[in-house]
mmCIF file of C-alpha atoms and ligand atoms in Angstrom:
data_model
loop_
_atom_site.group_PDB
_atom_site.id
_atom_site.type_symbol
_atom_site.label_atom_id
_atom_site.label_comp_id
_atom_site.label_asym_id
_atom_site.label_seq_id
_atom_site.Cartn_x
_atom_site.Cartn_y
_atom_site.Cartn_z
ATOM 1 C CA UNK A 1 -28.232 12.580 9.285
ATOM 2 C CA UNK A 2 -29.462 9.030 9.177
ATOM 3 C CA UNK A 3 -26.121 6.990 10.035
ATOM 4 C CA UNK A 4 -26.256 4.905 7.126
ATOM 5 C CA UNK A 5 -26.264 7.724 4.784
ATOM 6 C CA UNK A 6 -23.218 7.168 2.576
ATOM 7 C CA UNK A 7 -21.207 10.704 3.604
ATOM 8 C CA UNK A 8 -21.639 9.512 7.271
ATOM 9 C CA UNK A 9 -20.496 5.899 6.237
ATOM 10 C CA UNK A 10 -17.558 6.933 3.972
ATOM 11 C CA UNK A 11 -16.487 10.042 5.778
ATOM 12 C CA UNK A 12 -13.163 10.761 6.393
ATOM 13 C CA UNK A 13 -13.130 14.893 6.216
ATOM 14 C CA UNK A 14 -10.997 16.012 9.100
ATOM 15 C CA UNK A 15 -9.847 12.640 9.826
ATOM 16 C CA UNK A 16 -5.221 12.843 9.883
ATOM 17 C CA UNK A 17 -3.520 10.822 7.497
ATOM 18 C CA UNK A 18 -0.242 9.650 6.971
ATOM 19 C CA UNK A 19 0.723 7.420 3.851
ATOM 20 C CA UNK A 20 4.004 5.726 3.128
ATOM 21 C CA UNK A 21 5.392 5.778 -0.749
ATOM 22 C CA UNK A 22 2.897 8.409 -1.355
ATOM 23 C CA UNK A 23 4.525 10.562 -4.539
ATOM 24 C CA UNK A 24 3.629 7.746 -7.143
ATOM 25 C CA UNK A 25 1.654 4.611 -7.822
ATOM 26 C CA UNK A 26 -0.743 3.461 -5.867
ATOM 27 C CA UNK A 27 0.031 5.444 -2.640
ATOM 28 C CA UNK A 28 -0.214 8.503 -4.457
ATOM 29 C CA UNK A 29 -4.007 7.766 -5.721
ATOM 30 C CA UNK A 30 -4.915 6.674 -1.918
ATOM 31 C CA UNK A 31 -3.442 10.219 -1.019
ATOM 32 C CA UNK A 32 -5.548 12.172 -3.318
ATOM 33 C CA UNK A 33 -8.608 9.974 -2.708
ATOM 34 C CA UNK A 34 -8.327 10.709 1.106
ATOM 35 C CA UNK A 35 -7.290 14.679 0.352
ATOM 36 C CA UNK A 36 -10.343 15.320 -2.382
ATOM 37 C CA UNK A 37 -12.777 13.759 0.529
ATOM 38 C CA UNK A 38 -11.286 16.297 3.194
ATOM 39 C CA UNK A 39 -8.843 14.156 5.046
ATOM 40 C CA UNK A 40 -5.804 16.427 6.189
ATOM 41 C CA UNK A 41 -2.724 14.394 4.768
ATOM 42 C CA UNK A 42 0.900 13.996 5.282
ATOM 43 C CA UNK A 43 2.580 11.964 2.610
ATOM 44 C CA UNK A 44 5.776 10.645 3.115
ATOM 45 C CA UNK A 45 8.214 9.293 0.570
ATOM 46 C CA UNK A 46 11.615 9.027 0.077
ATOM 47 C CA UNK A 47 11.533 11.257 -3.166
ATOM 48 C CA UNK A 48 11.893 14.740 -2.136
ATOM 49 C CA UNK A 49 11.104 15.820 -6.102
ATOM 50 C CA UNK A 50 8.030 13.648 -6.697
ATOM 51 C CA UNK A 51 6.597 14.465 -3.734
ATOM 52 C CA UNK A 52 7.094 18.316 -4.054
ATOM 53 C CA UNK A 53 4.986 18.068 -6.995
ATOM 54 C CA UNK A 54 2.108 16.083 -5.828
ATOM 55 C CA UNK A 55 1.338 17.791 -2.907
ATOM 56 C CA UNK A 56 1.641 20.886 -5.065
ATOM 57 C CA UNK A 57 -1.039 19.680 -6.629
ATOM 58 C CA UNK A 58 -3.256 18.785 -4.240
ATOM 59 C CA UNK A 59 -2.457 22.010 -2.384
ATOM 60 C CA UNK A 60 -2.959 24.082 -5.544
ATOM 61 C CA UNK A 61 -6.796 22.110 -6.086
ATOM 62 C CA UNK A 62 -7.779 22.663 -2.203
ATOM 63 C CA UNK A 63 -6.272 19.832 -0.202
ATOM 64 C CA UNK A 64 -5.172 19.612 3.199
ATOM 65 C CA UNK A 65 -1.721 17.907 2.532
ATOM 66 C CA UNK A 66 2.125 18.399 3.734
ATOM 67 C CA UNK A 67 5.005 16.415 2.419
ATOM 68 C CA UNK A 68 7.578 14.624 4.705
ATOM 69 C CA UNK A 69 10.464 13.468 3.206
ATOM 70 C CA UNK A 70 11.007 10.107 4.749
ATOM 71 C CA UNK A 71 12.929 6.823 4.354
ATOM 72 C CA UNK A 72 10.455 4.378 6.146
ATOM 73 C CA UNK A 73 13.221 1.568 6.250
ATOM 74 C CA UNK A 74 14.878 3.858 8.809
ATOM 75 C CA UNK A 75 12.805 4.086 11.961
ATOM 76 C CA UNK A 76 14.171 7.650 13.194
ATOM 77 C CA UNK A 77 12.576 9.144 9.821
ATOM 78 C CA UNK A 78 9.367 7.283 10.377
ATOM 79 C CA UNK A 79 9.636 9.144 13.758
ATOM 80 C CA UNK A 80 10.028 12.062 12.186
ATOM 81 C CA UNK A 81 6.880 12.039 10.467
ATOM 82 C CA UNK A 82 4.624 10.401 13.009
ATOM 83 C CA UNK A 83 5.434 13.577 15.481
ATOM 84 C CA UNK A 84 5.189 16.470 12.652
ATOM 85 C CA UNK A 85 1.694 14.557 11.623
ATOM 86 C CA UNK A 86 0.521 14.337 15.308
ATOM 87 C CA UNK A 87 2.395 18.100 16.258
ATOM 88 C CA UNK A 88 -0.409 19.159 13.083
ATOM 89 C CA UNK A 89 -2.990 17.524 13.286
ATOM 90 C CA UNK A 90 -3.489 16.281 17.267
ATOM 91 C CA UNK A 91 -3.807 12.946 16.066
ATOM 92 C CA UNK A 92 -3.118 10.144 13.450
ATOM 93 C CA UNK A 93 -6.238 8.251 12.767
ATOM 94 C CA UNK A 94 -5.362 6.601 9.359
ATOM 95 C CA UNK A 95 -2.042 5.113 8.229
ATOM 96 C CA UNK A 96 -1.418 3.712 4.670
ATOM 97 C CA UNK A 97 2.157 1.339 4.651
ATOM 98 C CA UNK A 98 2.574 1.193 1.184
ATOM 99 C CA UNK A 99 5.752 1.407 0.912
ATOM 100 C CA UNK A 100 7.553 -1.613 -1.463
ATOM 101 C CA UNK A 101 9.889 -2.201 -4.536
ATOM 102 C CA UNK A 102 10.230 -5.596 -6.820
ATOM 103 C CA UNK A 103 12.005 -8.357 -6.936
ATOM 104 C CA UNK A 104 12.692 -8.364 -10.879
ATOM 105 C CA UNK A 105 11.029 -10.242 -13.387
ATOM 106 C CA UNK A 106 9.827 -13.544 -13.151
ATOM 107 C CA UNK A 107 11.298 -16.850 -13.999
ATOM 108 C CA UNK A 108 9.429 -16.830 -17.096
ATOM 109 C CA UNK A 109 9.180 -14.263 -20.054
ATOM 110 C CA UNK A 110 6.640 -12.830 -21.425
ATOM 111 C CA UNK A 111 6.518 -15.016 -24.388
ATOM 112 C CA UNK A 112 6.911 -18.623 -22.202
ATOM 113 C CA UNK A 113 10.546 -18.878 -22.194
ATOM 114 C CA UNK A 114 13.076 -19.061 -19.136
ATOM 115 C CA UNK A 115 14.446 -16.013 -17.621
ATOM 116 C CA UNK A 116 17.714 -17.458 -17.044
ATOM 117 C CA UNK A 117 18.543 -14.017 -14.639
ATOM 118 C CA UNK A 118 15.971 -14.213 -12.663
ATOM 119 C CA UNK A 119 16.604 -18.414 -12.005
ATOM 120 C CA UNK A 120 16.814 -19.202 -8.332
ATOM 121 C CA UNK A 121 19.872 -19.831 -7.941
ATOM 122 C CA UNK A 122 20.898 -16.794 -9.964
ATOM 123 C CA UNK A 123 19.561 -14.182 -8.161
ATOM 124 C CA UNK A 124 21.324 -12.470 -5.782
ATOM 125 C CA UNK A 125 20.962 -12.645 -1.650
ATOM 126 C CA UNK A 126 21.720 -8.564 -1.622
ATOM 127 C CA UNK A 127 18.644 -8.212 -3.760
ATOM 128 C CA UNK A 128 16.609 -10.792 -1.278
ATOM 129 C CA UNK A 129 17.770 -8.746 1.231
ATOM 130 C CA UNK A 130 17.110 -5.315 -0.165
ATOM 131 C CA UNK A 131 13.029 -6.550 -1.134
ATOM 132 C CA UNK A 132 12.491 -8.069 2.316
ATOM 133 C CA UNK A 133 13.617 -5.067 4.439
ATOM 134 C CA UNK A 134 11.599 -2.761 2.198
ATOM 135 C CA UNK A 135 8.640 -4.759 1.810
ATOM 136 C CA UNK A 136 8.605 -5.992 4.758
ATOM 137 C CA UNK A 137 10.465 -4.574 7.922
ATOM 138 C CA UNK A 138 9.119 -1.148 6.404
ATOM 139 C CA UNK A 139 5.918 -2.002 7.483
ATOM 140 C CA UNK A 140 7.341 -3.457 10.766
ATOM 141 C CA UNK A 141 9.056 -0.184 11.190
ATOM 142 C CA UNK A 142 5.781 1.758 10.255
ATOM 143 C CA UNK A 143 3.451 -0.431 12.661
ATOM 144 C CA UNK A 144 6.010 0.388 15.182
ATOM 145 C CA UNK A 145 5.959 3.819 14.596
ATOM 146 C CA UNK A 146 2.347 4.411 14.577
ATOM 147 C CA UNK A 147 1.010 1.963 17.435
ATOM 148 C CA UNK A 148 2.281 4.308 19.897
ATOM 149 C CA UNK A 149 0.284 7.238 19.107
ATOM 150 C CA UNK A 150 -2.926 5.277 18.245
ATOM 151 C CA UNK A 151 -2.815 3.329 21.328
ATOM 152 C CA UNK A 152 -2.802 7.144 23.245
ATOM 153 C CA UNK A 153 -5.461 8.342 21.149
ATOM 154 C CA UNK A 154 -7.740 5.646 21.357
ATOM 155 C CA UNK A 155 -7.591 3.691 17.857
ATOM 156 C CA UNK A 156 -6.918 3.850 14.578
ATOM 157 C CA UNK A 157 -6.962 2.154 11.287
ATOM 158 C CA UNK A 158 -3.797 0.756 9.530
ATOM 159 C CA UNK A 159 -3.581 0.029 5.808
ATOM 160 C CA UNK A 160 -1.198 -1.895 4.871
ATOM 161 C CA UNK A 161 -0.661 -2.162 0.580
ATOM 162 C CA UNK A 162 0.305 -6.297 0.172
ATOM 163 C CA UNK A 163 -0.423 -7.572 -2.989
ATOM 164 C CA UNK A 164 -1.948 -11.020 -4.729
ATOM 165 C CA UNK A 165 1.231 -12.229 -4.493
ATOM 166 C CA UNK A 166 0.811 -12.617 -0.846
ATOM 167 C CA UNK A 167 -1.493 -15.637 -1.152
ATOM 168 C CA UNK A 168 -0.893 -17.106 -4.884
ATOM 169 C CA UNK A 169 2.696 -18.007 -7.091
ATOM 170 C CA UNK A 170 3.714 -16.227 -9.746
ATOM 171 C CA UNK A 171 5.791 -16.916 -12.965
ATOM 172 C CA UNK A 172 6.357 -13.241 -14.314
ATOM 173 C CA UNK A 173 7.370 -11.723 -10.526
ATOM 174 C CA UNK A 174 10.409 -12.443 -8.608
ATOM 175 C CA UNK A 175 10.807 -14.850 -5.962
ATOM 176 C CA UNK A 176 11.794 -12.532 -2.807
ATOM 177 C CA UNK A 177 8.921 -9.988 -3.752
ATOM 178 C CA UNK A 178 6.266 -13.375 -3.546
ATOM 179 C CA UNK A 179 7.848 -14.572 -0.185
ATOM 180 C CA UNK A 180 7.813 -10.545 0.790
ATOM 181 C CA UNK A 181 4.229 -9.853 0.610
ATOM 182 C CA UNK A 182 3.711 -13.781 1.858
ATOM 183 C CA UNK A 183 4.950 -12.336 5.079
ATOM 184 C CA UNK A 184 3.085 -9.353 4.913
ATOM 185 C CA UNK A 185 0.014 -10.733 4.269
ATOM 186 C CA UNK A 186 0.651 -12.537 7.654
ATOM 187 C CA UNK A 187 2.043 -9.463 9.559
ATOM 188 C CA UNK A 188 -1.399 -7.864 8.995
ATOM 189 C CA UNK A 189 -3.414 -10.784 10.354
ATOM 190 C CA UNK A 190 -1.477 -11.034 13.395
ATOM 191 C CA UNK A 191 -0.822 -7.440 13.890
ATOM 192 C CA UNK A 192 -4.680 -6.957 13.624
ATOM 193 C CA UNK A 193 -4.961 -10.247 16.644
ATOM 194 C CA UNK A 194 -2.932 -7.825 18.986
ATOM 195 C CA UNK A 195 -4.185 -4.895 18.396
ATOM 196 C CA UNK A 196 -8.555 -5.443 18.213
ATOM 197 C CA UNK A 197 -8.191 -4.633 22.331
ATOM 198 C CA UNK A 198 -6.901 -0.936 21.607
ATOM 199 C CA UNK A 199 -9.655 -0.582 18.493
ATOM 200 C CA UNK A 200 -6.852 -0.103 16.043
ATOM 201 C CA UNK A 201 -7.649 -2.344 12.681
ATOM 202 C CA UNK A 202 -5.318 -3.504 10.347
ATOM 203 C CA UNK A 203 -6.142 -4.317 6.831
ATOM 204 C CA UNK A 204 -4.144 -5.069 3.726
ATOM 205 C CA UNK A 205 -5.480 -4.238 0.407
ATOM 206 C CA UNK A 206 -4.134 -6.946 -2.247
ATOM 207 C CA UNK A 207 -3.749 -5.371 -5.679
ATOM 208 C CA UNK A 208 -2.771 -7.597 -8.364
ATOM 209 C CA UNK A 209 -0.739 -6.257 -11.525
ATOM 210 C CA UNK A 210 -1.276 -2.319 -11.511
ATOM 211 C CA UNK A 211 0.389 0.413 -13.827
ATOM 212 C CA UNK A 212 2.851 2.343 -11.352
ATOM 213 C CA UNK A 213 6.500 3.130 -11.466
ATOM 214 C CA UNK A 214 7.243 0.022 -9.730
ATOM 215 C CA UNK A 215 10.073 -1.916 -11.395
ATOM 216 C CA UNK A 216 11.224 1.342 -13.442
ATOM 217 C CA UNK A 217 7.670 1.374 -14.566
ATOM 218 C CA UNK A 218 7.806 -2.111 -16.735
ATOM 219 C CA UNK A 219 4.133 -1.905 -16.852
ATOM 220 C CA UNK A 220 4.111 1.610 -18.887
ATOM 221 C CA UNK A 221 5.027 -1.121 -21.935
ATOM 222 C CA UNK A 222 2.060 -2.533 -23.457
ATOM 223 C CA UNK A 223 4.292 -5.671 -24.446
ATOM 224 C CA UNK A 224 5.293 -6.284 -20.740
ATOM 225 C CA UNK A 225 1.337 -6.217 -20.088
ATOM 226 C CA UNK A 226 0.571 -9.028 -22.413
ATOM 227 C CA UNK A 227 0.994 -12.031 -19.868
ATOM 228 C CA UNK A 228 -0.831 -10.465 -16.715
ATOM 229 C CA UNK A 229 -3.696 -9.380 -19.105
ATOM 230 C CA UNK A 230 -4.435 -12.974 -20.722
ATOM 231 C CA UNK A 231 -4.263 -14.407 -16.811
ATOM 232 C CA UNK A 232 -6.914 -11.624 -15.755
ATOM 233 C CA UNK A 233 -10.363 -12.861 -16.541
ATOM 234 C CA UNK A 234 -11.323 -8.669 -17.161
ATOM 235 C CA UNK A 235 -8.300 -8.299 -19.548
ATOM 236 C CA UNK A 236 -6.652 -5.560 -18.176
ATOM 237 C CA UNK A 237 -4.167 -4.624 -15.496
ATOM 238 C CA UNK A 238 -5.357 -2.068 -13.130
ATOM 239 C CA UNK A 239 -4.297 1.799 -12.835
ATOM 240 C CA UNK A 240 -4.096 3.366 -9.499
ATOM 241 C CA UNK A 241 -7.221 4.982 -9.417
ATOM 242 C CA UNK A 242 -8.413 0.927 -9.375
ATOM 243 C CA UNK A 243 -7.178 1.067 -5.170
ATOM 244 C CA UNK A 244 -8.461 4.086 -4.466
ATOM 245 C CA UNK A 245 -12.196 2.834 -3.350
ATOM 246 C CA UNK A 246 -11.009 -0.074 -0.802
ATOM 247 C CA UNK A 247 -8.323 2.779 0.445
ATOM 248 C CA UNK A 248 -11.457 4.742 1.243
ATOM 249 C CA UNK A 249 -13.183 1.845 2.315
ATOM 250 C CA UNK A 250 -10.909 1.072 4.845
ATOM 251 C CA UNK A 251 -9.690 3.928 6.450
ATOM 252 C CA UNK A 252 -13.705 5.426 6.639
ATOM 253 C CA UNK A 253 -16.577 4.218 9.350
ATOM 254 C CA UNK A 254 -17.526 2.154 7.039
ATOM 255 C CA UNK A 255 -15.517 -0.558 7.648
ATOM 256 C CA UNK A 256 -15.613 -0.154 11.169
ATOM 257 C CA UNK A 257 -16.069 -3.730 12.222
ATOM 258 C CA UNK A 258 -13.675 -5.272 9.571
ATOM 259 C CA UNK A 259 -9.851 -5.991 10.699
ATOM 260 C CA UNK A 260 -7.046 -8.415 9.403
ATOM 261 C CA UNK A 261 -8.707 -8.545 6.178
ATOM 262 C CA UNK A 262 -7.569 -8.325 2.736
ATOM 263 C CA UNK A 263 -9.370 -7.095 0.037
ATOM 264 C CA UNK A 264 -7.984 -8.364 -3.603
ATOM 265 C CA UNK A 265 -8.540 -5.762 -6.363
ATOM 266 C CA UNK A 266 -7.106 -8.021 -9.274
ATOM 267 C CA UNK A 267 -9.992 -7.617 -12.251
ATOM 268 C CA UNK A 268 -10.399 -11.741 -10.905
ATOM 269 C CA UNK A 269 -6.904 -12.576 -11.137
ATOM 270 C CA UNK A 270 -6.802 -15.103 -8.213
ATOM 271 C CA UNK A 271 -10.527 -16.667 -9.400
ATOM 272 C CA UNK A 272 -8.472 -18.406 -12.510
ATOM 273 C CA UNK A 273 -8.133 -17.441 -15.907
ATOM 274 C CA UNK A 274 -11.178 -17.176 -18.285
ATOM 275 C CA UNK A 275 -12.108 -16.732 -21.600
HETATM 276 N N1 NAD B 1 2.182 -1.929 -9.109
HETATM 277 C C1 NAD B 1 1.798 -3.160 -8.883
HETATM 278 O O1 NAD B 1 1.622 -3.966 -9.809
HETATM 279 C C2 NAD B 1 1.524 -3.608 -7.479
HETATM 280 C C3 NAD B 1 0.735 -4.752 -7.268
HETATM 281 C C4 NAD B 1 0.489 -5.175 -5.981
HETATM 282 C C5 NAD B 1 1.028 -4.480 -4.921
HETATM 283 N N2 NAD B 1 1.812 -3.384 -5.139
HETATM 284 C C6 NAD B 1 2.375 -2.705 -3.981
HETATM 285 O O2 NAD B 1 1.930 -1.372 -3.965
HETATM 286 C C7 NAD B 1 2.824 -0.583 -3.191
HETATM 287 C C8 NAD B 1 3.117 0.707 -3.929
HETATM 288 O O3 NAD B 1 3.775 0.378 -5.134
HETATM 289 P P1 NAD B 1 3.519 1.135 -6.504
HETATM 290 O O4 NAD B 1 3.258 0.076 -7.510
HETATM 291 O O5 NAD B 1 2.563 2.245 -6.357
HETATM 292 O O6 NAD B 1 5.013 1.644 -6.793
HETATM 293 P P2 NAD B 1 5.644 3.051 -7.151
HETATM 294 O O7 NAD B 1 7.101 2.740 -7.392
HETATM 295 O O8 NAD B 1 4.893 3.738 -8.238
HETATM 296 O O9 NAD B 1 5.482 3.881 -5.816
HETATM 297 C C9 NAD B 1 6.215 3.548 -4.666
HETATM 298 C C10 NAD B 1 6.634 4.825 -3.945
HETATM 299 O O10 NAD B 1 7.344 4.427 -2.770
HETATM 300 C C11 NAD B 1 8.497 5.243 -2.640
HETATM 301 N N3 NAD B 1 9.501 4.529 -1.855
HETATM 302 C C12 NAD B 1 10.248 3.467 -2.245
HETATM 303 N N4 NAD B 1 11.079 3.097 -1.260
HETATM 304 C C13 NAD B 1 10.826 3.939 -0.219
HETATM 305 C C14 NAD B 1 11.354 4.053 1.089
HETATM 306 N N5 NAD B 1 12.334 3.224 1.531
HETATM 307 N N6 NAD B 1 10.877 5.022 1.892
HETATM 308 C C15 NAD B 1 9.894 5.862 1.459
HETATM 309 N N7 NAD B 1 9.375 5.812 0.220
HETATM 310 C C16 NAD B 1 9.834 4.851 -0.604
HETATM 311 C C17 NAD B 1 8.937 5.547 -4.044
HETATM 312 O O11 NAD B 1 9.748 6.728 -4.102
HETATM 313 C C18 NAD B 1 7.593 5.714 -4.757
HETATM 314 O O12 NAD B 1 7.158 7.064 -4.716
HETATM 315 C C19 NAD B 1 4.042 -1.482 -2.941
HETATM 316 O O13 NAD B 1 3.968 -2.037 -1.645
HETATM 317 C C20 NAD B 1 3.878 -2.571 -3.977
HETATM 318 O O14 NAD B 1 4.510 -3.773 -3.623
HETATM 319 C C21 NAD B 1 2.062 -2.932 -6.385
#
């Protein structure tokens, strides 16, 4: 086959892959985009329910997928994972950290007018706290977990879900989930510096708004999808299946020479608003 045929560029059958916050949202489409194309799959997630059923599904339409049940602020549990994954498979070529919550609204409304809870000065440090060890030491904690193994093995790719908060401000998001993915954005540059030697790439894919269960699913509300929709020169806010391409694109030979890069899916979001 002529190596720029587009299974040998894109494929990632066989290839072992673990994904963080994989029973919903956006981790759960990368899953199921990565099972369908014949990777074997461990998805890990902190909801033993939700995950039960997805990777019933994928199990009952063909896949190669286990569920982990894992807490990936808690390094033991990411352990876990990483050594049932590798005790599976052999190896751990691919690993999505998607894991991350919000902040809360914005310190604007929907409709232009302050958001008095969500002020500065109102908000409290627990919930600071709580958003930057999730959105942020998680991936530490991940990277940690995984480097290990890929090191051993010879490389890897890492995926790491940021967001376009990471590089732009945002009225209708809260402060500590901006300043969050701000520092992830950098963790995946620098992490990707260190490790180009051992042929293990780290990417970030930058979604902006996308219809998930994030925030108790605010999104779901076509009201609460007014403001992100008039700031998005396309006019809509994305759905999972939006991520699932770059997820491919970046875990597959395809992107074989690309590392501490971010790829914005955001419908033009971070271009500037249009008509
Ligand atoms: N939805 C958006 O608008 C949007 C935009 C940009 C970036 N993101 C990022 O995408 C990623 C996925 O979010 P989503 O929107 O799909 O949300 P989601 O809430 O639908 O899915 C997140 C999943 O992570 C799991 N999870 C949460 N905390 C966990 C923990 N400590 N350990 C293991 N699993 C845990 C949840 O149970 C859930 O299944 C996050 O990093 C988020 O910041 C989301």
């Amino acid at each position: 086959m002529h190596p720029l045929n587009l299974q040998r560029l894109f494929e990632v059958r066989g290839t072992s892959v673990l994904i963080t916050g994989a029973a919903s949202g956006i981790g759960r489409a990368c899953a199921e985009a990565m099972a369908v194309n014949g990777a074997r799959v461990t998805l890990a997630d902190i909801d033993r329910g939700a995950l039960d059923l997805v990777v019933g599904e994928l199990a009952t339409a063909g896949c190669d997928v286990t569920g982990e049940t894992v807490d990936a602020t808690d390094p033991a549990s990411l352990k876990r994972a990483v050594d049932a994954a590798v005790t599976r498979y052999g190896r751990l070529d691919v690993v999505f950290a998607n894991v991350g919550i919000s902040g809360g609204p914005g310190f604007l409304k929907g409709d232009g007018s302050r958001n008095e809870a969500a002020a500065f000065e109102a908000v409290p440090l627990e919930l600071w706290e709580r958003v930057l060890d999730v959105n942020v030491l998680s991936v530490v904690k991940t990277l940690q977990a995984v480097v290990p193994q890929m090191k051993r093995q010879g490389g890897g790719a890492i995926v790491v879900t940021s967001s376009i908060s990471a590089s732009k401000t945002e009225m209708y998001v809260g402060a500590s989930y901006v300043a969050s993915k701000g520092a992830v954005g950098q963790l995946v540059r620098q992490a990707a510096l260190e490790l180009a030697r051992y042929e293990i790439r780290v990417n970030a894919i930058a979604p902006g708004p996308v219809v998930t269960n994030i925030g108790g699913g605010r999104l779901k509300a076509p009201e609460a999808r007014v403001p992100f929709e008039r700031a998005c020169p396309m006019h809509r806010v994305a759905v999972p299946e939006d991520i699932a391409g770059a997820a491919l694109f970046l875990a597959s030979p395809a992107s074989r020479f690309i590392t501490g890069a971010a790829i914005v899916i955001d419908g033009g979001v971070s271009v500037g608003p249009a008509d």
